[in-house]
CSV table of C-alpha atoms in Angstrom, one decimal:
chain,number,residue,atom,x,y,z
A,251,UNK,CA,-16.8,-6.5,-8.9
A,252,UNK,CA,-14.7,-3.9,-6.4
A,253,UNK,CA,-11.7,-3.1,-8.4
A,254,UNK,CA,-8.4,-2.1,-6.1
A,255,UNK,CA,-4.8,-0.7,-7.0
A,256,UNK,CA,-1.7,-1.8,-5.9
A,257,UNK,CA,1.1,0.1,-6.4
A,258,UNK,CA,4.2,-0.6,-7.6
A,259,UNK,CA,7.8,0.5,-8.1
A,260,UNK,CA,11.3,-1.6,-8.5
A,261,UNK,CA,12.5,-3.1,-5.6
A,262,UNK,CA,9.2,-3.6,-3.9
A,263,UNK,CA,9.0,-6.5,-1.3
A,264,UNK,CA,7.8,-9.4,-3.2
A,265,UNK,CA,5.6,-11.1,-0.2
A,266,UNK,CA,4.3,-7.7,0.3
A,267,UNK,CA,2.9,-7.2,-3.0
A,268,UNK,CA,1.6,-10.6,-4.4
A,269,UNK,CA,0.6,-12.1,-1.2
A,270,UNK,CA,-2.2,-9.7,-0.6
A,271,UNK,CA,-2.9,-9.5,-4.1
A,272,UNK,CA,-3.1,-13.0,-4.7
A,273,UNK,CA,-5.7,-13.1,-1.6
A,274,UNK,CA,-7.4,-10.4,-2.8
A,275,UNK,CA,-8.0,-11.9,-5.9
A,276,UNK,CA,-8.9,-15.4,-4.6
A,277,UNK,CA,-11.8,-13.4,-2.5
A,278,UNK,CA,-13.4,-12.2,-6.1
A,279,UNK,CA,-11.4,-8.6,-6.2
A,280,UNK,CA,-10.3,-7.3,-9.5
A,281,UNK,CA,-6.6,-5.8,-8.6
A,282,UNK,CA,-4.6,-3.7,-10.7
A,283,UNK,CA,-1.3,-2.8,-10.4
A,284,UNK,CA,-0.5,0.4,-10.9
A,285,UNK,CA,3.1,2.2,-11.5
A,286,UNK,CA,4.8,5.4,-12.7
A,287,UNK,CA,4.7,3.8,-16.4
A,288,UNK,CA,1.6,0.8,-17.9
A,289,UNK,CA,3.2,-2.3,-18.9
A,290,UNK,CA,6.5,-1.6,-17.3
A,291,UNK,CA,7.9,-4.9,-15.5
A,292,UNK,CA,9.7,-3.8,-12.0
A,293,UNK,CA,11.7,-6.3,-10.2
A,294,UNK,CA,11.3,-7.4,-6.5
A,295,UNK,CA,14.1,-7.3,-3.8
A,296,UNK,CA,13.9,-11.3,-4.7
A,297,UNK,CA,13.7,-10.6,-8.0
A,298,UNK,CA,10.2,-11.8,-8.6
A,299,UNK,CA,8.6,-9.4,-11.3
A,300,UNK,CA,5.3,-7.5,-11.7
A,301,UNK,CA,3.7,-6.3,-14.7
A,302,UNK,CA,1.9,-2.7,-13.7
A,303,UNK,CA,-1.7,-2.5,-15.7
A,304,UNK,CA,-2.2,1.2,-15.3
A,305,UNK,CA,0.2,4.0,-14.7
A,306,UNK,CA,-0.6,6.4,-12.0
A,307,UNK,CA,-1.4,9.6,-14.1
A,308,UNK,CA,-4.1,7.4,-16.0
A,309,UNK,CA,-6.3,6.6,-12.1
A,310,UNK,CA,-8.5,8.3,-10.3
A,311,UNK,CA,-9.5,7.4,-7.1
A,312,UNK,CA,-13.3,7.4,-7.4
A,313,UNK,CA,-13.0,4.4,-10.2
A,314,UNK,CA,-11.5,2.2,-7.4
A,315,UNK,CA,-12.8,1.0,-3.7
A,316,UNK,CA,-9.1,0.3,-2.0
A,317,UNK,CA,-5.5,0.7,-2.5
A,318,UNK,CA,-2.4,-1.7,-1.7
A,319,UNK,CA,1.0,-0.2,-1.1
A,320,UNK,CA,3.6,-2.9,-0.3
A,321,UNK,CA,7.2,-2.7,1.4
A,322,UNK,CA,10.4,-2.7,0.3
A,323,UNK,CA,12.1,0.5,-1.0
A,324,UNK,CA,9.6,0.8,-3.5
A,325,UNK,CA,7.8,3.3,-1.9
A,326,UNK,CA,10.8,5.7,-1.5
A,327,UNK,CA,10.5,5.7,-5.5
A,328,UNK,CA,7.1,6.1,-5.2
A,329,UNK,CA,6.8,8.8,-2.8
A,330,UNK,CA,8.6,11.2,-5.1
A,331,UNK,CA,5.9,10.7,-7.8
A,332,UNK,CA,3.5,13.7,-7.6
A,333,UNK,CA,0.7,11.4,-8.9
A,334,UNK,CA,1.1,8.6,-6.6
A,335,UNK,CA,1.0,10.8,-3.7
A,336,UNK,CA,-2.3,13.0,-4.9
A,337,UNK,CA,-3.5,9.3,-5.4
A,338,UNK,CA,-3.0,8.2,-1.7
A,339,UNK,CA,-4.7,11.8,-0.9
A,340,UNK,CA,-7.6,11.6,-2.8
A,341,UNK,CA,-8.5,8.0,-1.7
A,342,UNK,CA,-8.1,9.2,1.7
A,343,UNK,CA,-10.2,11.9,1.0
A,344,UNK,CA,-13.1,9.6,-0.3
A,345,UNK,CA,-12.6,7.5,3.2
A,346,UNK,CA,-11.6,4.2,1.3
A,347,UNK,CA,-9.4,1.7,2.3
A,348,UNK,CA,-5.0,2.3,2.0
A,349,UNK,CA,-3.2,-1.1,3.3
A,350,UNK,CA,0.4,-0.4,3.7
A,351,UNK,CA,3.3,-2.7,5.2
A,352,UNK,CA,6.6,-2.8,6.4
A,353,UNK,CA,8.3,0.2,4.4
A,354,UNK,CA,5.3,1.1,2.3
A,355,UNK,CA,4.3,4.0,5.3
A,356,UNK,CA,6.4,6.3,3.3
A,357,UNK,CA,4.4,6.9,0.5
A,358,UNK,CA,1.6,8.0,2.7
A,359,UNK,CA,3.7,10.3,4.4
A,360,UNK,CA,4.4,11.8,1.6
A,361,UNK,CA,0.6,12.8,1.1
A,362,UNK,CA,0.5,13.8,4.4
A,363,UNK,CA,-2.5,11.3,5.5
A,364,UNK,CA,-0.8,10.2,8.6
A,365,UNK,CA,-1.3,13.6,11.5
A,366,UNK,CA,-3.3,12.1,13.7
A,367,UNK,CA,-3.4,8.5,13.0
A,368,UNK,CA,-2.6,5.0,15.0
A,369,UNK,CA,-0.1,3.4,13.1
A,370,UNK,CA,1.9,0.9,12.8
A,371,UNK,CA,5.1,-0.3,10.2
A,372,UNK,CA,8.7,-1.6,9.9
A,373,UNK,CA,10.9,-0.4,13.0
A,374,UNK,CA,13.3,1.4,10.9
A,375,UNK,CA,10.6,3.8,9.7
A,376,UNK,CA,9.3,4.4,13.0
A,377,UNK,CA,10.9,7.9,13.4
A,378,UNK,CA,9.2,8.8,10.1
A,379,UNK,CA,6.0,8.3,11.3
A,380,UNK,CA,5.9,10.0,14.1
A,381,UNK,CA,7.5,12.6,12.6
A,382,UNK,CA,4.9,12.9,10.2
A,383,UNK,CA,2.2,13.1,13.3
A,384,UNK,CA,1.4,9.3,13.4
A,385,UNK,CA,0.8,7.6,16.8
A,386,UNK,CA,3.5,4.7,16.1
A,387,UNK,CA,2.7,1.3,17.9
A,388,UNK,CA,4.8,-2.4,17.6
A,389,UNK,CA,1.5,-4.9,17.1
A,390,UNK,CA,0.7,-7.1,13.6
A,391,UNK,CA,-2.3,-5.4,12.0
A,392,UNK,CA,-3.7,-1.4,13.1
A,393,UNK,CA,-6.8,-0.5,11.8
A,394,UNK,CA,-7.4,3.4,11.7
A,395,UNK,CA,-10.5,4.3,10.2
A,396,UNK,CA,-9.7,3.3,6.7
A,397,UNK,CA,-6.1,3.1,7.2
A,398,UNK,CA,-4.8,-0.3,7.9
A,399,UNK,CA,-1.0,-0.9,8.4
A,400,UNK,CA,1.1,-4.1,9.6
A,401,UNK,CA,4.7,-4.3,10.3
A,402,UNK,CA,6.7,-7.2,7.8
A,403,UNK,CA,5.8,-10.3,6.0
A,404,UNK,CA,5.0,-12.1,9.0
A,405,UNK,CA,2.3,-10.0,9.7
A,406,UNK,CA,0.9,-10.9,6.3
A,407,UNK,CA,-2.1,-13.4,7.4
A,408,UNK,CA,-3.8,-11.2,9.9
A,409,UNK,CA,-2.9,-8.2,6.9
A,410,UNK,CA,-4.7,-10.0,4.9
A,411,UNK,CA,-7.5,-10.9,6.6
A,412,UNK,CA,-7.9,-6.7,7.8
A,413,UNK,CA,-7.9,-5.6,4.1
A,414,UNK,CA,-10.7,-8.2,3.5
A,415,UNK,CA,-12.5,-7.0,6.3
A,416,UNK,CA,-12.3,-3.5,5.3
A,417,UNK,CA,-13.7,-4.1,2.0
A,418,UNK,CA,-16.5,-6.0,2.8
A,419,UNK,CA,-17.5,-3.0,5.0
């Protein structure tokens, strides 16, 4: 069974994280969420909750085959984490799969994976990206290599259906 993270930090966007989880899960994935502490409960921006299994000083990225970052301003929180953005690195690094939506294009930033690279994300990060070196462009779902990005939760379908399509590679 593939195992893959999804990280997590209060005030993450709650279609962001469970609905690619959930689809994920319902296609035979194990996934984990992973946060700055295990068995902390952070809250959504709709106040939905999420349990995190691991903590990111406790994952390496060769134990795992893809990695989820959702929206919201969870990744600001995240992005400031040392771990989480060695984490982003390293699975970068091994060429396997980082999904990230809406907001979640800051963490990756912040590991400096994104010179060079078609993207795509929220319009209020936009700057950000292409500030960090990213070719920025408005469509649903861009795949990159292993790098696939969508722009808000009504993206989330054809999201979905990359991520799947990247694991199965």
């Amino acid at each position: 069974m593939k195992k893959i993270l999804c990280c997590v930090a209060d005030i993450f966007e709650d279609l962001e994280l469970w609905y690619p989880v959930i689809r994920l899960r319902e296609e035979g994935y194990e996934v984990l969420l992973v946060g700055d502490e295990a068995g902390k409960t952070y809250t959504g921006k709709h106040g939905v909750p999420a349990v995190s299994d691991l903590a990111f000083r406790d994952v390496m990225a060769e134990d795992y085959h893809g990695l989820l970052i959702p929206g919201g301003f969870a990744p600001d929180k995240m992005r400031r984490l040392p771990e989480a953005r060695k984490l982003v690195k390293d699975m970068d690094d091994q060429g396997k799969p980082i999904a990230q939506i809406c907001h979640a294009g800051w963490l990756p930033i912040s590991a400096g994976i994104l010179k060079g690279r078609k993207v795509t994300s929220v319009d209020a990060i936009k700057d950000d990206m292409v500030n960090a070196g990213a070719e920025w462009v408005d469509e649903e779902v861009v795949v990159d290599g292993n790098l696939i990005s969508s722009r808000t939760p009504k993206d989330l379908p054809a999201y979905a259906k990359a991520i799947i399509k990247a694991l199965n590679s």
